[in-house]
Amino acid sequence: LQKHDGHFTVIQLVGMLRGIASGMKYLSDMGYVHRDLAARNILVNSNLMCKVSDFGLSRVLEDDPEAAYTTSGGKIPIRWTAPEAIAYRKFSSASDAWSYGIVMWEVMSYGERPYWEMSNQDVILSIEEGYRLPAPMGCPASLHQLMLHCWQKERNHRPKFSDIVSFLDKLIRNPSTLHTLVE
């Protein structure tokens, strides 16, 4: 993305986001939690088709759709990880949704580093205090709203991947809704 800064249309970027969301919906539907969703783990072909990869941290959840996978030890990618996963090591489809919001931000900012030069500790404290990443330059308001929805503090308030896919499908079918930019 960094090599192509500004070269894609918003609708192309939304198509990429839709592909990622679709892959995550499939994983979630199959009862898996990825735990390391980030732009660096997305494969993109010449047609801009995106595939989720790097399942090194992924785990199977219980049959319960509200299940969470709890882990002890091991490094976690702080900038992409939901607060409950950082604090209590509780990973779920909802924590993957948080990470997806960060991936959206990475895509719309053409690969900027989330939280820029902040230390991991400052990222954790800022999020706890309610800070959320601002909209990247040129980002439609509807996409930033979806990011903010993914970054809800309460994991049960975050969108499911099926909802994310449906929302992005609506944007793709009605691209005029993408013209309103965040002030």
Tab-separated table of C-alpha atoms in Angstrom, residues 1-178:
chain	number	residue	atom	x	y	z
A	1	LEU	CA	0.000	0.000	0.000
A	2	GLN	CA	2.759	2.452	0.867
A	3	LYS	CA	4.219	2.114	-2.647
A	4	HIS	CA	0.832	3.008	-4.147
A	5	ASP	CA	-0.150	5.910	-1.861
A	6	GLY	CA	-3.084	7.703	-3.470
A	7	HIS	CA	-3.187	5.473	-6.568
A	8	PHE	CA	-6.386	3.586	-5.763
A	9	THR	CA	-9.955	4.806	-5.825
A	10	VAL	CA	-11.948	4.685	-2.609
A	11	ILE	CA	-14.167	2.012	-4.176
A	12	GLN	CA	-11.076	-0.147	-4.892
A	13	LEU	CA	-10.002	0.216	-1.260
A	14	VAL	CA	-13.527	-0.674	-0.093
A	15	GLY	CA	-13.382	-3.756	-2.337
A	16	MET	CA	-10.149	-4.774	-0.629
A	17	LEU	CA	-11.723	-4.234	2.797
A	18	ARG	CA	-14.711	-6.307	1.713
A	19	GLY	CA	-12.432	-9.201	0.725
A	20	ILE	CA	-10.709	-9.101	4.110
A	21	ALA	CA	-14.054	-8.925	5.947
A	22	SER	CA	-15.373	-11.838	3.907
A	23	GLY	CA	-12.348	-13.944	4.846
A	24	MET	CA	-12.808	-13.043	8.498
A	25	LYS	CA	-16.526	-13.847	8.311
A	26	TYR	CA	-15.608	-17.307	7.017
A	27	LEU	CA	-13.090	-17.834	9.842
A	28	SER	CA	-15.605	-16.638	12.425
A	29	ASP	CA	-18.360	-18.836	10.949
A	30	MET	CA	-15.979	-21.815	11.197
A	31	GLY	CA	-15.385	-21.054	14.877
A	32	TYR	CA	-11.858	-19.669	14.568
A	33	VAL	CA	-10.335	-16.553	16.069
A	34	HIS	CA	-7.338	-15.169	14.127
A	35	ARG	CA	-5.646	-13.126	16.916
A	36	ASP	CA	-3.132	-11.472	14.550
A	37	LEU	CA	-5.216	-9.689	11.933
A	38	ALA	CA	-3.105	-6.850	10.508
A	39	ALA	CA	-2.364	-5.483	7.029
A	40	ARG	CA	0.995	-7.290	7.101
A	41	ASN	CA	-0.952	-10.586	7.157
A	42	ILE	CA	-3.104	-9.849	4.102
A	43	LEU	CA	-2.095	-11.244	0.714
A	44	VAL	CA	-3.106	-9.076	-2.258
A	45	ASN	CA	-3.003	-10.173	-5.899
A	46	SER	CA	-2.754	-7.988	-9.030
A	47	ASN	CA	-6.573	-7.715	-9.161
A	48	LEU	CA	-6.528	-6.347	-5.581
A	49	MET	CA	-8.184	-9.520	-4.294
A	50	CYS	CA	-7.312	-9.853	-0.610
A	51	LYS	CA	-6.814	-13.066	1.336
A	52	VAL	CA	-6.290	-13.333	5.076
A	53	SER	CA	-3.098	-15.236	5.910
A	54	ASP	CA	-0.716	-16.086	8.759
A	55	PHE	CA	-2.765	-18.310	11.005
A	56	GLY	CA	0.103	-18.885	13.433
A	57	LEU	CA	-1.842	-17.378	16.342
A	58	SER	CA	-5.324	-18.566	15.308
A	59	ARG	CA	-7.312	-20.866	17.591
A	60	VAL	CA	-10.607	-22.764	17.559
A	61	LEU	CA	-13.341	-21.366	19.781
A	62	GLU	CA	-15.903	-23.462	21.641
A	63	ASP	CA	-19.305	-24.106	20.051
A	64	ASP	CA	-20.706	-21.119	21.942
A	65	PRO	CA	-20.763	-18.112	19.566
A	66	GLU	CA	-19.929	-15.806	22.482
A	67	ALA	CA	-16.885	-17.919	23.348
A	68	ALA	CA	-13.490	-16.406	23.953
A	69	TYR	CA	-10.094	-18.059	23.785
A	70	THR	CA	-7.970	-17.244	26.815
A	71	THR	CA	-4.222	-17.569	26.626
A	72	SER	CA	-1.341	-17.095	28.988
A	73	GLY	CA	2.030	-15.793	27.914
A	74	GLY	CA	3.299	-15.039	24.427
A	75	LYS	CA	3.647	-11.711	22.682
A	76	ILE	CA	0.598	-9.969	21.308
A	77	PRO	CA	0.510	-7.239	18.635
A	78	ILE	CA	-0.605	-4.366	20.905
A	79	ARG	CA	-1.546	-1.841	18.182
A	80	TRP	CA	-4.004	-4.282	16.608
A	81	THR	CA	-5.320	-5.945	19.756
A	82	ALA	CA	-8.602	-5.229	21.555
A	83	PRO	CA	-8.409	-3.917	25.135
A	84	GLU	CA	-9.894	-7.084	26.709
A	85	ALA	CA	-7.358	-9.214	24.840
A	86	ILE	CA	-4.508	-7.039	26.108
A	87	ALA	CA	-5.792	-6.854	29.693
A	88	TYR	CA	-7.202	-10.359	30.166
A	89	ARG	CA	-5.865	-12.257	27.137
A	90	LYS	CA	-9.465	-12.938	26.058
A	91	PHE	CA	-9.646	-13.360	22.291
A	92	SER	CA	-12.898	-13.728	20.357
A	93	SER	CA	-14.484	-12.822	17.034
A	94	ALA	CA	-15.161	-9.457	18.692
A	95	SER	CA	-11.444	-8.930	19.357
A	96	ASP	CA	-10.826	-9.832	15.699
A	97	ALA	CA	-13.412	-7.154	14.781
A	98	TRP	CA	-11.339	-4.606	16.740
A	99	SER	CA	-8.265	-5.680	14.765
A	100	TYR	CA	-10.262	-5.427	11.542
A	101	GLY	CA	-10.990	-1.773	12.370
A	102	ILE	CA	-7.241	-1.188	12.652
A	103	VAL	CA	-6.719	-2.953	9.296
A	104	MET	CA	-9.362	-0.654	7.780
A	105	TRP	CA	-7.383	2.301	9.101
A	106	GLU	CA	-4.146	0.866	7.661
A	107	VAL	CA	-5.748	0.375	4.238
A	108	MET	CA	-7.374	3.821	4.143
A	109	SER	CA	-4.106	5.478	5.271
A	110	TYR	CA	-2.075	3.530	2.672
A	111	GLY	CA	-0.104	1.597	5.251
A	112	GLU	CA	0.626	4.167	7.944
A	113	ARG	CA	1.657	2.701	11.283
A	114	PRO	CA	-1.302	2.642	13.684
A	115	TYR	CA	-0.735	5.118	16.519
A	116	TRP	CA	2.383	6.362	14.712
A	117	GLU	CA	5.370	6.661	17.063
A	118	MET	CA	3.459	6.144	20.320
A	119	SER	CA	4.947	3.506	22.614
A	120	ASN	CA	2.890	0.354	23.197
A	121	GLN	CA	2.278	1.511	26.773
A	122	ASP	CA	0.990	4.881	25.528
A	123	VAL	CA	-1.286	3.094	23.038
A	124	ILE	CA	-2.772	0.980	25.852
A	125	LEU	CA	-3.288	4.005	28.137
A	126	SER	CA	-4.735	6.173	25.354
A	127	ILE	CA	-7.259	3.503	24.341
A	128	GLU	CA	-8.268	3.004	27.981
A	129	GLU	CA	-8.885	6.768	28.181
A	130	GLY	CA	-11.132	6.579	25.104
A	131	TYR	CA	-8.740	7.714	22.367
A	132	ARG	CA	-9.427	6.282	18.911
A	133	LEU	CA	-7.476	6.782	15.704
A	134	PRO	CA	-8.723	9.737	13.640
A	135	ALA	CA	-9.933	9.250	10.084
A	136	PRO	CA	-7.105	9.024	7.555
A	137	MET	CA	-6.942	11.850	5.028
A	138	GLY	CA	-9.597	11.405	2.344
A	139	CYS	CA	-11.422	8.689	4.291
A	140	PRO	CA	-15.199	8.674	3.815
A	141	ALA	CA	-17.132	9.379	7.027
A	142	SER	CA	-19.072	6.104	6.681
A	143	LEU	CA	-15.834	4.086	6.766
A	144	HIS	CA	-14.468	5.947	9.775
A	145	GLN	CA	-17.792	5.350	11.550
A	146	LEU	CA	-17.394	1.616	10.873
A	147	MET	CA	-13.863	1.749	12.298
A	148	LEU	CA	-15.179	3.464	15.435
A	149	HIS	CA	-17.902	0.815	15.686
A	150	CYS	CA	-15.195	-1.893	15.548
A	151	TRP	CA	-13.344	-0.063	18.332
A	152	GLN	CA	-16.203	-0.063	20.834
A	153	LYS	CA	-14.849	-0.671	24.332
A	154	GLU	CA	-17.572	-3.257	25.038
A	155	ARG	CA	-16.849	-6.242	22.833
A	156	ASN	CA	-20.551	-7.119	22.609
A	157	HIS	CA	-21.189	-3.731	20.970
A	158	ARG	CA	-18.769	-4.380	18.086
A	159	PRO	CA	-20.175	-5.471	14.731
A	160	LYS	CA	-20.137	-9.109	13.652
A	161	PHE	CA	-18.244	-9.850	10.441
A	162	SER	CA	-21.533	-10.682	8.687
A	163	ASP	CA	-22.692	-7.121	9.505
A	164	ILE	CA	-19.409	-5.650	8.273
A	165	VAL	CA	-19.660	-7.538	4.958
A	166	SER	CA	-23.292	-6.408	4.507
A	167	PHE	CA	-22.373	-2.794	5.252
A	168	LEU	CA	-19.468	-2.818	2.776
A	169	ASP	CA	-21.671	-4.487	0.137
A	170	LYS	CA	-24.149	-1.600	0.511
A	171	LEU	CA	-21.349	0.932	0.048
A	172	ILE	CA	-20.121	-0.880	-3.060
A	173	ARG	CA	-23.666	-0.947	-4.502
A	174	ASN	CA	-24.211	2.728	-3.668
A	175	PRO	CA	-20.799	4.438	-3.971
A	176	SER	CA	-22.300	7.942	-3.702
A	177	THR	CA	-22.419	7.351	0.072
A	178	LEU	CA	-18.611	7.375	0.017
